[in-house]
JSON list of N, CA and C in Angstrom, two decimals:
[
{"chain": "A", "resi": 1, "resn": "MET", "atom": "N", "xyz": [26.87, 122.70, 90.63]},
{"chain": "A", "resi": 1, "resn": "MET", "atom": "CA", "xyz": [27.34, 124.13, 90.20]},
{"chain": "A", "resi": 1, "resn": "MET", "atom": "C", "xyz": [27.15, 125.05, 91.51]},
{"chain": "A", "resi": 2, "resn": "THR", "atom": "N", "xyz": [28.15, 125.62, 91.93]},
{"chain": "A", "resi": 2, "resn": "THR", "atom": "CA", "xyz": [28.26, 126.53, 93.31]},
{"chain": "A", "resi": 2, "resn": "THR", "atom": "C", "xyz": [27.54, 127.86, 92.62]},
{"chain": "A", "resi": 3, "resn": "PRO", "atom": "N", "xyz": [26.49, 128.32, 93.24]},
{"chain": "A", "resi": 3, "resn": "PRO", "atom": "CA", "xyz": [25.90, 129.76, 93.12]},
{"chain": "A", "resi": 3, "resn": "PRO", "atom": "C", "xyz": [26.82, 130.78, 93.05]},
{"chain": "A", "resi": 4, "resn": "THR", "atom": "N", "xyz": [26.66, 131.82, 92.38]},
{"chain": "A", "resi": 4, "resn": "THR", "atom": "CA", "xyz": [27.40, 132.93, 92.55]},
{"chain": "A", "resi": 4, "resn": "THR", "atom": "C", "xyz": [26.46, 133.84, 93.05]},
{"chain": "A", "resi": 5, "resn": "TRP", "atom": "N", "xyz": [26.44, 134.26, 93.96]},
{"chain": "A", "resi": 5, "resn": "TRP", "atom": "CA", "xyz": [25.67, 135.16, 94.90]},
{"chain": "A", "resi": 5, "resn": "TRP", "atom": "C", "xyz": [25.99, 136.57, 94.55]},
{"chain": "A", "resi": 6, "resn": "GLN", "atom": "N", "xyz": [25.04, 137.40, 94.25]},
{"chain": "A", "resi": 6, "resn": "GLN", "atom": "CA", "xyz": [24.98, 138.73, 94.28]},
{"chain": "A", "resi": 6, "resn": "GLN", "atom": "C", "xyz": [24.50, 139.50, 95.59]},
{"chain": "A", "resi": 7, "resn": "GLN", "atom": "N", "xyz": [24.85, 140.70, 95.91]},
{"chain": "A", "resi": 7, "resn": "GLN", "atom": "CA", "xyz": [24.51, 141.42, 97.07]},
{"chain": "A", "resi": 7, "resn": "GLN", "atom": "C", "xyz": [24.02, 143.03, 96.72]},
{"chain": "A", "resi": 8, "resn": "SER", "atom": "N", "xyz": [23.08, 143.43, 97.26]},
{"chain": "A", "resi": 8, "resn": "SER", "atom": "CA", "xyz": [22.75, 144.86, 96.77]},
{"chain": "A", "resi": 8, "resn": "SER", "atom": "C", "xyz": [23.96, 145.87, 97.24]},
{"chain": "A", "resi": 9, "resn": "SER", "atom": "N", "xyz": [24.12, 146.75, 96.34]},
{"chain": "A", "resi": 9, "resn": "SER", "atom": "CA", "xyz": [25.18, 147.71, 96.84]},
{"chain": "A", "resi": 9, "resn": "SER", "atom": "C", "xyz": [24.73, 148.66, 98.03]},
{"chain": "A", "resi": 10, "resn": "TYR", "atom": "N", "xyz": [23.56, 148.77, 98.25]},
{"chain": "A", "resi": 10, "resn": "TYR", "atom": "CA", "xyz": [22.95, 149.30, 99.47]},
{"chain": "A", "resi": 10, "resn": "TYR", "atom": "C", "xyz": [23.34, 148.61, 100.88]},
{"chain": "A", "resi": 11, "resn": "CYS", "atom": "N", "xyz": [23.81, 147.39, 100.72]},
{"chain": "A", "resi": 11, "resn": "CYS", "atom": "CA", "xyz": [24.23, 146.60, 101.98]},
{"chain": "A", "resi": 11, "resn": "CYS", "atom": "C", "xyz": [25.54, 147.17, 102.28]},
{"chain": "A", "resi": 12, "resn": "SER", "atom": "N", "xyz": [25.64, 147.51, 103.60]},
{"chain": "A", "resi": 12, "resn": "SER", "atom": "CA", "xyz": [26.93, 147.75, 104.37]},
{"chain": "A", "resi": 12, "resn": "SER", "atom": "C", "xyz": [27.73, 146.64, 104.66]},
{"chain": "A", "resi": 13, "resn": "GLU", "atom": "N", "xyz": [29.04, 146.59, 104.65]},
{"chain": "A", "resi": 13, "resn": "GLU", "atom": "CA", "xyz": [29.62, 145.66, 105.00]},
{"chain": "A", "resi": 13, "resn": "GLU", "atom": "C", "xyz": [29.47, 144.91, 106.63]},
{"chain": "A", "resi": 14, "resn": "GLY", "atom": "N", "xyz": [29.28, 143.91, 106.77]},
{"chain": "A", "resi": 14, "resn": "GLY", "atom": "CA", "xyz": [28.78, 143.43, 108.25]},
{"chain": "A", "resi": 14, "resn": "GLY", "atom": "C", "xyz": [27.41, 143.50, 108.52]},
{"chain": "A", "resi": 15, "resn": "ASP", "atom": "N", "xyz": [26.45, 144.32, 107.73]},
{"chain": "A", "resi": 15, "resn": "ASP", "atom": "CA", "xyz": [25.07, 144.19, 107.93]},
{"chain": "A", "resi": 15, "resn": "ASP", "atom": "C", "xyz": [24.25, 142.96, 107.13]},
{"chain": "A", "resi": 16, "resn": "PRO", "atom": "N", "xyz": [23.41, 142.59, 107.88]},
{"chain": "A", "resi": 16, "resn": "PRO", "atom": "CA", "xyz": [22.55, 141.46, 107.34]},
{"chain": "A", "resi": 16, "resn": "PRO", "atom": "C", "xyz": [21.82, 141.72, 106.06]},
{"chain": "A", "resi": 17, "resn": "CYS", "atom": "N", "xyz": [22.02, 140.99, 104.97]},
{"chain": "A", "resi": 17, "resn": "CYS", "atom": "CA", "xyz": [21.38, 141.51, 103.69]},
{"chain": "A", "resi": 17, "resn": "CYS", "atom": "C", "xyz": [20.93, 140.29, 102.97]},
{"chain": "A", "resi": 18, "resn": "LEU", "atom": "N", "xyz": [20.16, 140.41, 101.86]},
{"chain": "A", "resi": 18, "resn": "LEU", "atom": "CA", "xyz": [19.67, 139.27, 101.20]},
{"chain": "A", "resi": 18, "resn": "LEU", "atom": "C", "xyz": [20.66, 139.00, 100.18]},
{"chain": "A", "resi": 19, "resn": "ASN", "atom": "N", "xyz": [20.80, 137.78, 99.69]},
{"chain": "A", "resi": 19, "resn": "ASN", "atom": "CA", "xyz": [21.75, 137.26, 98.54]},
{"chain": "A", "resi": 19, "resn": "ASN", "atom": "C", "xyz": [20.92, 136.93, 97.52]},
{"chain": "A", "resi": 20, "resn": "ILE", "atom": "N", "xyz": [21.13, 137.17, 96.21]},
{"chain": "A", "resi": 20, "resn": "ILE", "atom": "CA", "xyz": [20.56, 136.37, 95.26]},
{"chain": "A", "resi": 20, "resn": "ILE", "atom": "C", "xyz": [21.36, 135.80, 94.05]},
{"chain": "A", "resi": 21, "resn": "SER", "atom": "N", "xyz": [20.92, 134.65, 93.53]},
{"chain": "A", "resi": 21, "resn": "SER", "atom": "CA", "xyz": [21.64, 133.97, 92.53]},
{"chain": "A", "resi": 21, "resn": "SER", "atom": "C", "xyz": [20.88, 133.23, 91.59]},
{"chain": "A", "resi": 22, "resn": "ALA", "atom": "N", "xyz": [21.14, 133.31, 90.31]},
{"chain": "A", "resi": 22, "resn": "ALA", "atom": "CA", "xyz": [20.35, 132.45, 89.25]},
{"chain": "A", "resi": 22, "resn": "ALA", "atom": "C", "xyz": [20.93, 131.20, 89.12]},
{"chain": "A", "resi": 23, "resn": "SER", "atom": "N", "xyz": [19.88, 130.17, 89.12]},
{"chain": "A", "resi": 23, "resn": "SER", "atom": "CA", "xyz": [20.44, 128.97, 88.92]},
{"chain": "A", "resi": 23, "resn": "SER", "atom": "C", "xyz": [20.43, 128.25, 87.57]},
{"chain": "A", "resi": 24, "resn": "PRO", "atom": "N", "xyz": [20.99, 127.46, 87.04]},
{"chain": "A", "resi": 24, "resn": "PRO", "atom": "CA", "xyz": [21.08, 126.68, 85.72]},
{"chain": "A", "resi": 24, "resn": "PRO", "atom": "C", "xyz": [19.59, 126.51, 84.93]},
{"chain": "A", "resi": 25, "resn": "ASN", "atom": "N", "xyz": [18.74, 126.10, 85.97]},
{"chain": "A", "resi": 25, "resn": "ASN", "atom": "CA", "xyz": [17.42, 125.67, 85.53]},
{"chain": "A", "resi": 25, "resn": "ASN", "atom": "C", "xyz": [16.39, 126.93, 85.35]},
{"chain": "A", "resi": 26, "resn": "GLY", "atom": "N", "xyz": [16.81, 128.08, 85.50]},
{"chain": "A", "resi": 26, "resn": "GLY", "atom": "CA", "xyz": [16.04, 129.38, 85.54]},
{"chain": "A", "resi": 26, "resn": "GLY", "atom": "C", "xyz": [15.32, 129.80, 86.63]},
{"chain": "A", "resi": 27, "resn": "THR", "atom": "N", "xyz": [15.44, 129.10, 87.87]},
{"chain": "A", "resi": 27, "resn": "THR", "atom": "CA", "xyz": [14.92, 129.68, 88.98]},
{"chain": "A", "resi": 27, "resn": "THR", "atom": "C", "xyz": [15.96, 130.45, 89.66]},
{"chain": "A", "resi": 28, "resn": "LEU", "atom": "N", "xyz": [15.55, 131.35, 90.66]},
{"chain": "A", "resi": 28, "resn": "LEU", "atom": "CA", "xyz": [16.52, 132.11, 91.46]},
{"chain": "A", "resi": 28, "resn": "LEU", "atom": "C", "xyz": [16.69, 131.48, 92.96]},
{"chain": "A", "resi": 29, "resn": "LEU", "atom": "N", "xyz": [17.73, 131.82, 93.48]},
{"chain": "A", "resi": 29, "resn": "LEU", "atom": "CA", "xyz": [17.89, 131.57, 94.64]},
{"chain": "A", "resi": 29, "resn": "LEU", "atom": "C", "xyz": [18.11, 132.68, 95.65]},
{"chain": "A", "resi": 30, "resn": "LEU", "atom": "N", "xyz": [17.33, 132.70, 96.77]},
{"chain": "A", "resi": 30, "resn": "LEU", "atom": "CA", "xyz": [17.27, 133.78, 97.69]},
{"chain": "A", "resi": 30, "resn": "LEU", "atom": "C", "xyz": [17.75, 133.39, 99.01]},
{"chain": "A", "resi": 31, "resn": "ARG", "atom": "N", "xyz": [18.97, 134.07, 99.76]},
{"chain": "A", "resi": 31, "resn": "ARG", "atom": "CA", "xyz": [19.36, 133.78, 100.95]},
{"chain": "A", "resi": 31, "resn": "ARG", "atom": "C", "xyz": [19.47, 134.89, 101.94]},
{"chain": "A", "resi": 32, "resn": "GLU", "atom": "N", "xyz": [19.50, 134.62, 103.21]},
{"chain": "A", "resi": 32, "resn": "GLU", "atom": "CA", "xyz": [20.01, 135.70, 104.02]},
{"chain": "A", "resi": 32, "resn": "GLU", "atom": "C", "xyz": [21.49, 135.51, 104.33]},
{"chain": "A", "resi": 33, "resn": "SER", "atom": "N", "xyz": [22.24, 136.57, 104.29]},
{"chain": "A", "resi": 33, "resn": "SER", "atom": "CA", "xyz": [23.66, 136.56, 104.61]},
{"chain": "A", "resi": 33, "resn": "SER", "atom": "C", "xyz": [24.12, 135.94, 106.14]},
{"chain": "A", "resi": 34, "resn": "GLU", "atom": "N", "xyz": [23.00, 136.21, 107.01]},
{"chain": "A", "resi": 34, "resn": "GLU", "atom": "CA", "xyz": [23.35, 135.78, 108.13]},
{"chain": "A", "resi": 34, "resn": "GLU", "atom": "C", "xyz": [23.20, 134.10, 108.39]},
{"chain": "A", "resi": 35, "resn": "ASN", "atom": "N", "xyz": [22.47, 133.57, 107.39]},
{"chain": "A", "resi": 35, "resn": "ASN", "atom": "CA", "xyz": [22.20, 132.03, 107.30]},
{"chain": "A", "resi": 35, "resn": "ASN", "atom": "C", "xyz": [22.35, 131.58, 105.94]},
{"chain": "A", "resi": 36, "resn": "PRO", "atom": "N", "xyz": [23.72, 131.58, 105.32]},
{"chain": "A", "resi": 36, "resn": "PRO", "atom": "CA", "xyz": [23.90, 131.44, 104.20]},
{"chain": "A", "resi": 36, "resn": "PRO", "atom": "C", "xyz": [23.68, 129.81, 103.73]},
{"chain": "A", "resi": 37, "resn": "GLY", "atom": "N", "xyz": [23.46, 129.11, 104.55]},
{"chain": "A", "resi": 37, "resn": "GLY", "atom": "CA", "xyz": [23.41, 127.53, 104.25]},
{"chain": "A", "resi": 37, "resn": "GLY", "atom": "C", "xyz": [21.99, 127.24, 103.85]},
{"chain": "A", "resi": 38, "resn": "THR", "atom": "N", "xyz": [21.02, 128.25, 104.02]},
{"chain": "A", "resi": 38, "resn": "THR", "atom": "CA", "xyz": [19.47, 128.00, 103.61]},
{"chain": "A", "resi": 38, "resn": "THR", "atom": "C", "xyz": [19.27, 128.96, 102.51]},
{"chain": "A", "resi": 39, "resn": "ALA", "atom": "N", "xyz": [18.70, 128.44, 101.60]},
{"chain": "A", "resi": 39, "resn": "ALA", "atom": "CA", "xyz": [18.53, 129.31, 100.32]},
{"chain": "A", "resi": 39, "resn": "ALA", "atom": "C", "xyz": [16.72, 128.95, 99.93]},
{"chain": "A", "resi": 40, "resn": "LEU", "atom": "N", "xyz": [16.19, 129.98, 99.57]},
{"chain": "A", "resi": 40, "resn": "LEU", "atom": "CA", "xyz": [14.81, 129.90, 99.04]},
{"chain": "A", "resi": 40, "resn": "LEU", "atom": "C", "xyz": [14.87, 129.62, 97.58]},
{"chain": "A", "resi": 41, "resn": "THR", "atom": "N", "xyz": [14.34, 128.69, 96.85]},
{"chain": "A", "resi": 41, "resn": "THR", "atom": "CA", "xyz": [14.29, 128.58, 95.49]},
{"chain": "A", "resi": 41, "resn": "THR", "atom": "C", "xyz": [12.86, 129.35, 94.74]},
{"chain": "A", "resi": 42, "resn": "LEU", "atom": "N", "xyz": [12.96, 130.09, 94.22]},
{"chain": "A", "resi": 42, "resn": "LEU", "atom": "CA", "xyz": [11.68, 130.93, 93.41]},
{"chain": "A", "resi": 42, "resn": "LEU", "atom": "C", "xyz": [11.79, 131.09, 91.94]},
{"chain": "A", "resi": 43, "resn": "THR", "atom": "N", "xyz": [10.80, 131.17, 91.46]},
{"chain": "A", "resi": 43, "resn": "THR", "atom": "CA", "xyz": [10.70, 131.54, 89.99]},
{"chain": "A", "resi": 43, "resn": "THR", "atom": "C", "xyz": [10.81, 133.19, 89.89]},
{"chain": "A", "resi": 44, "resn": "VAL", "atom": "N", "xyz": [10.96, 133.72, 88.78]},
{"chain": "A", "resi": 44, "resn": "VAL", "atom": "CA", "xyz": [10.88, 135.32, 88.64]},
{"chain": "A", "resi": 44, "resn": "VAL", "atom": "C", "xyz": [9.53, 135.73, 89.20]},
{"chain": "A", "resi": 45, "resn": "THR", "atom": "N", "xyz": [8.42, 135.27, 88.62]},
{"chain": "A", "resi": 45, "resn": "THR", "atom": "CA", "xyz": [7.13, 135.53, 88.94]},
{"chain": "A", "resi": 45, "resn": "THR", "atom": "C", "xyz": [6.95, 135.46, 90.56]},
{"chain": "A", "resi": 46, "resn": "GLN", "atom": "N", "xyz": [7.55, 134.38, 91.12]},
{"chain": "A", "resi": 46, "resn": "GLN", "atom": "CA", "xyz": [7.29, 134.30, 92.76]},
{"chain": "A", "resi": 46, "resn": "GLN", "atom": "C", "xyz": [7.91, 135.37, 93.14]},
{"chain": "A", "resi": 47, "resn": "LEU", "atom": "N", "xyz": [9.21, 135.63, 92.84]},
{"chain": "A", "resi": 47, "resn": "LEU", "atom": "CA", "xyz": [10.09, 136.92, 93.58]},
{"chain": "A", "resi": 47, "resn": "LEU", "atom": "C", "xyz": [9.34, 138.14, 93.21]},
{"chain": "A", "resi": 48, "resn": "ARG", "atom": "N", "xyz": [8.89, 138.29, 92.28]},
{"chain": "A", "resi": 48, "resn": "ARG", "atom": "CA", "xyz": [8.28, 139.46, 91.65]},
{"chain": "A", "resi": 48, "resn": "ARG", "atom": "C", "xyz": [6.89, 139.69, 92.72]},
{"chain": "A", "resi": 49, "resn": "THR", "atom": "N", "xyz": [6.16, 138.70, 92.97]},
{"chain": "A", "resi": 49, "resn": "THR", "atom": "CA", "xyz": [4.97, 138.72, 93.87]},
{"chain": "A", "resi": 49, "resn": "THR", "atom": "C", "xyz": [5.39, 138.90, 95.26]},
{"chain": "A", "resi": 50, "resn": "LEU", "atom": "N", "xyz": [6.61, 138.14, 95.75]},
{"chain": "A", "resi": 50, "resn": "LEU", "atom": "CA", "xyz": [6.96, 138.58, 97.18]},
{"chain": "A", "resi": 50, "resn": "LEU", "atom": "C", "xyz": [7.18, 139.94, 97.35]},
{"chain": "A", "resi": 51, "resn": "ILE", "atom": "N", "xyz": [8.07, 140.50, 96.50]},
{"chain": "A", "resi": 51, "resn": "ILE", "atom": "CA", "xyz": [8.41, 142.04, 96.51]},
{"chain": "A", "resi": 51, "resn": "ILE", "atom": "C", "xyz": [7.02, 142.68, 96.60]},
{"chain": "A", "resi": 52, "resn": "ARG", "atom": "N", "xyz": [6.32, 142.63, 95.65]},
{"chain": "A", "resi": 52, "resn": "ARG", "atom": "CA", "xyz": [5.05, 143.54, 95.87]},
{"chain": "A", "resi": 52, "resn": "ARG", "atom": "C", "xyz": [4.33, 143.19, 96.97]},
{"chain": "A", "resi": 53, "resn": "MET", "atom": "N", "xyz": [4.30, 141.88, 97.75]},
{"chain": "A", "resi": 53, "resn": "MET", "atom": "CA", "xyz": [3.72, 141.78, 99.03]},
{"chain": "A", "resi": 53, "resn": "MET", "atom": "C", "xyz": [4.31, 142.49, 99.93]},
{"chain": "A", "resi": 54, "resn": "LEU", "atom": "N", "xyz": [5.76, 142.38, 99.91]},
{"chain": "A", "resi": 54, "resn": "LEU", "atom": "CA", "xyz": [6.46, 143.31, 101.03]},
{"chain": "A", "resi": 54, "resn": "LEU", "atom": "C", "xyz": [6.39, 144.75, 100.81]},
{"chain": "A", "resi": 55, "resn": "LYS", "atom": "N", "xyz": [6.23, 145.19, 99.88]},
{"chain": "A", "resi": 55, "resn": "LYS", "atom": "CA", "xyz": [5.86, 146.77, 99.62]},
{"chain": "A", "resi": 55, "resn": "LYS", "atom": "C", "xyz": [4.31, 147.18, 100.05]},
{"chain": "A", "resi": 56, "resn": "GLY", "atom": "N", "xyz": [3.61, 146.02, 100.22]},
{"chain": "A", "resi": 56, "resn": "GLY", "atom": "CA", "xyz": [2.10, 146.33, 100.63]},
{"chain": "A", "resi": 56, "resn": "GLY", "atom": "C", "xyz": [1.15, 146.50, 99.39]},
{"chain": "A", "resi": 57, "resn": "GLU", "atom": "N", "xyz": [1.87, 146.13, 98.11]},
{"chain": "A", "resi": 57, "resn": "GLU", "atom": "CA", "xyz": [0.64, 146.45, 96.78]},
{"chain": "A", "resi": 57, "resn": "GLU", "atom": "C", "xyz": [-0.14, 145.46, 96.76]},
{"chain": "A", "resi": 58, "resn": "ILE", "atom": "N", "xyz": [0.23, 144.14, 97.37]},
{"chain": "A", "resi": 58, "resn": "ILE", "atom": "CA", "xyz": [-0.78, 143.06, 97.36]},
{"chain": "A", "resi": 58, "resn": "ILE", "atom": "C", "xyz": [-0.85, 142.50, 98.53]},
{"chain": "A", "resi": 59, "resn": "ARG", "atom": "N", "xyz": [-2.06, 141.89, 98.87]},
{"chain": "A", "resi": 59, "resn": "ARG", "atom": "CA", "xyz": [-2.42, 141.19, 100.19]},
{"chain": "A", "resi": 59, "resn": "ARG", "atom": "C", "xyz": [-2.56, 139.71, 100.04]}
]
């Protein structure tokens, strides 16, 4: 099944952005728009942890 990618409305056309897609097995796929051939597979919990780390809430 081909992923349906979503992009934040904050991303301007032509700017590099992160895209996200839900896979049938319940995991999430995360990719960079400049390198669409490579995707990171995460659980919801892992994505939540990654976001918290990027915000500096956890180390």
